[in-house]
Amino acid sequence: MLLPLSEVIAMTQAKTDSLSVTVNYTSGSSDISRIAGNIHSLEHFILQMDSVCHSPYVTPFSFHVISSTSPEGSILTNQTLSRKRNESVINYLNQHSETFRNISPSLECKFQERNNNHLFGNTAQSSYPSMRYSKMTLFYRTEDIDTLITAKPHTEDKTDRESEKTAKTVPTAERQDAKGRETTCCPLFFVKTNLLYDLATFVNASVEVPITKDITAEATLVYPWWRNTSRHKTIQMRYVSVTPRYYFGKSDIPYTSFFAGVTVGTGKYDLQWTRRGVQGTLWNVSPTFGYSHHIAKRWKMEYSASIGFVRTKYTKYTQTSDTPYGDIKVKDYPWVSKVLNTVLPTSLNVSLVYTFTKSKKTTGHHER
């Protein structure tokens, strides 16, 4: 008996279906085991995959992984974290599923790193945990015997089409400019002032520049410069320092954690609180320890202290009045300079920090 042409065509058609699983993460982490229930979900997914792929009527053809981060961190930090989350779920399947190891060489694999930076400051933080996930989807074709006999035209499931479409179009940069081009933001540099110095009327400013995701370099200027001759008081100093820093935290928000560094500084000073005073130069090398945390969209608070080696060369003087030149400072022994080498606290900081960011235009989503 010859079959009609429509039935012959139907025999060559196959239904597309899929299996999916989603795992969640804690902030700044790609460790699957930190969230209860992830391992159970993955084991269930592996059992489903074993059951489906052992059928002679099933042909797996595509495997998609989408990993997402919450919006606190920079675009570079979030892309790196998303990639690590992609790798964590793939590594788990390779280690625990013989079926996946067997079929993976023949699959079309797609990996997307998704971030939500455009939502930073515009979405409640209570929704952030739901943005930290990896979703795996296995697409396969099924040759349905009943469908072949009845020759019913197959309509692809809407959910499956949307799932596959989403896997192909998830962008990594989701903020758009006025012309519709996608942009991303990351810290360019930080400007800060030490509030303790400000209270003492010490002019000061620091600029911190990121070098890598964990390392920065900070330059500081301290410039108190005032005197009151009638009260015999002078506080004058020109001091500059440079501090490379290392941040220990792995938070989604970069440069907000405990940090350590080494401060190298130099300067000159004139200090007087009675008629007696001292002038000199100094340099110091000091280990620095501190903590930085986020308080608003672009604002941070920072606390740090340092203690280290100080070398100063100085001379003492006496303020003298009623001279032809008015009040002058007369050095006790101008030809003699004393040198002091000691260990002292060199800084105490409670700083208010403002973040300057830069935007990068991108052309599309990031696939690997």
GROMACS .gro file of C-alpha atoms in nm, residues 3 93 100 131 218 251 263 281:
model
    8
    3LEU     CA    1   0.123   0.626   0.140
   93LEU     CA    2   2.768   1.784   3.440
  100PHE     CA    3   2.633   1.445   2.898
  131MET     CA    4   1.919   3.763   3.925
  218GLU     CA    5   4.598   5.585   4.537
  251SER     CA    6   3.163   4.100   4.606
  263THR     CA    7   5.205   5.385   5.171
  281THR     CA    8   6.151   6.725   5.591
   0.00000   0.00000   0.00000
